[in-house]
């Protein structure tokens, strides 16, 4: 194990300050997702189908044991004009917003932007939590 890996394992805050450079296989569409091309340090969702995995309690901490699939349910635009994807965990219902990456499928993003937000699967409580997490993270 090299030093970087060791730090990743023992320092919970590692992902807040370091880019995630691991390739992973998307659980939803099965494609291999590599870090190259994301245009930002953190690639936390599949650029093809935009699915993510519930790994974090707080953004970037990898503190969750849930590991459920997080489906993209919508997109929104931040104050600075940057697009973000809203993900919802299929197991526990946690919602979070994540910056889009440079090579995210633009047609998928548009499709979610057009989709009316608010299905029966999304409770008011979830929306409240999500709005709170958006406010926390406007620094981006
Ligand atoms: Zn995928
Ligand atoms: Zn979850």
PDB file of C-alpha atoms in Angstrom, residues 6-7 17 28 30 51 68 74 76 79 93 103 114 129:
ATOM      1  CA  UNK A   6      -2.925   4.867   3.416  1.00  0.00           C
ATOM      2  CA  UNK A   7      -3.983   8.470   3.833  1.00  0.00           C
ATOM      3  CA  UNK A  17      -9.148  18.315  -0.147  1.00  0.00           C
ATOM      4  CA  UNK A  28     -26.589   1.339 -13.101  1.00  0.00           C
ATOM      5  CA  UNK A  30     -22.156  -1.042 -16.087  1.00  0.00           C
ATOM      6  CA  UNK A  51     -26.060   7.641 -11.378  1.00  0.00           C
ATOM      7  CA  UNK A  68     -27.199   2.486  -2.087  1.00  0.00           C
ATOM      8  CA  UNK A  74     -33.250  16.508 -11.241  1.00  0.00           C
ATOM      9  CA  UNK A  76     -30.559  22.826 -10.783  1.00  0.00           C
ATOM     10  CA  UNK A  79     -25.745  31.042  -8.225  1.00  0.00           C
ATOM     11  CA  UNK A  93     -33.924   8.271   0.383  1.00  0.00           C
ATOM     12  CA  UNK A 103     -18.134  15.270 -19.792  1.00  0.00           C
ATOM     13  CA  UNK A 114     -37.149  19.448 -18.119  1.00  0.00           C
ATOM     14  CA  UNK A 129     -33.028  18.445   3.864  1.00  0.00           C
TER      15      UNK A 129
END
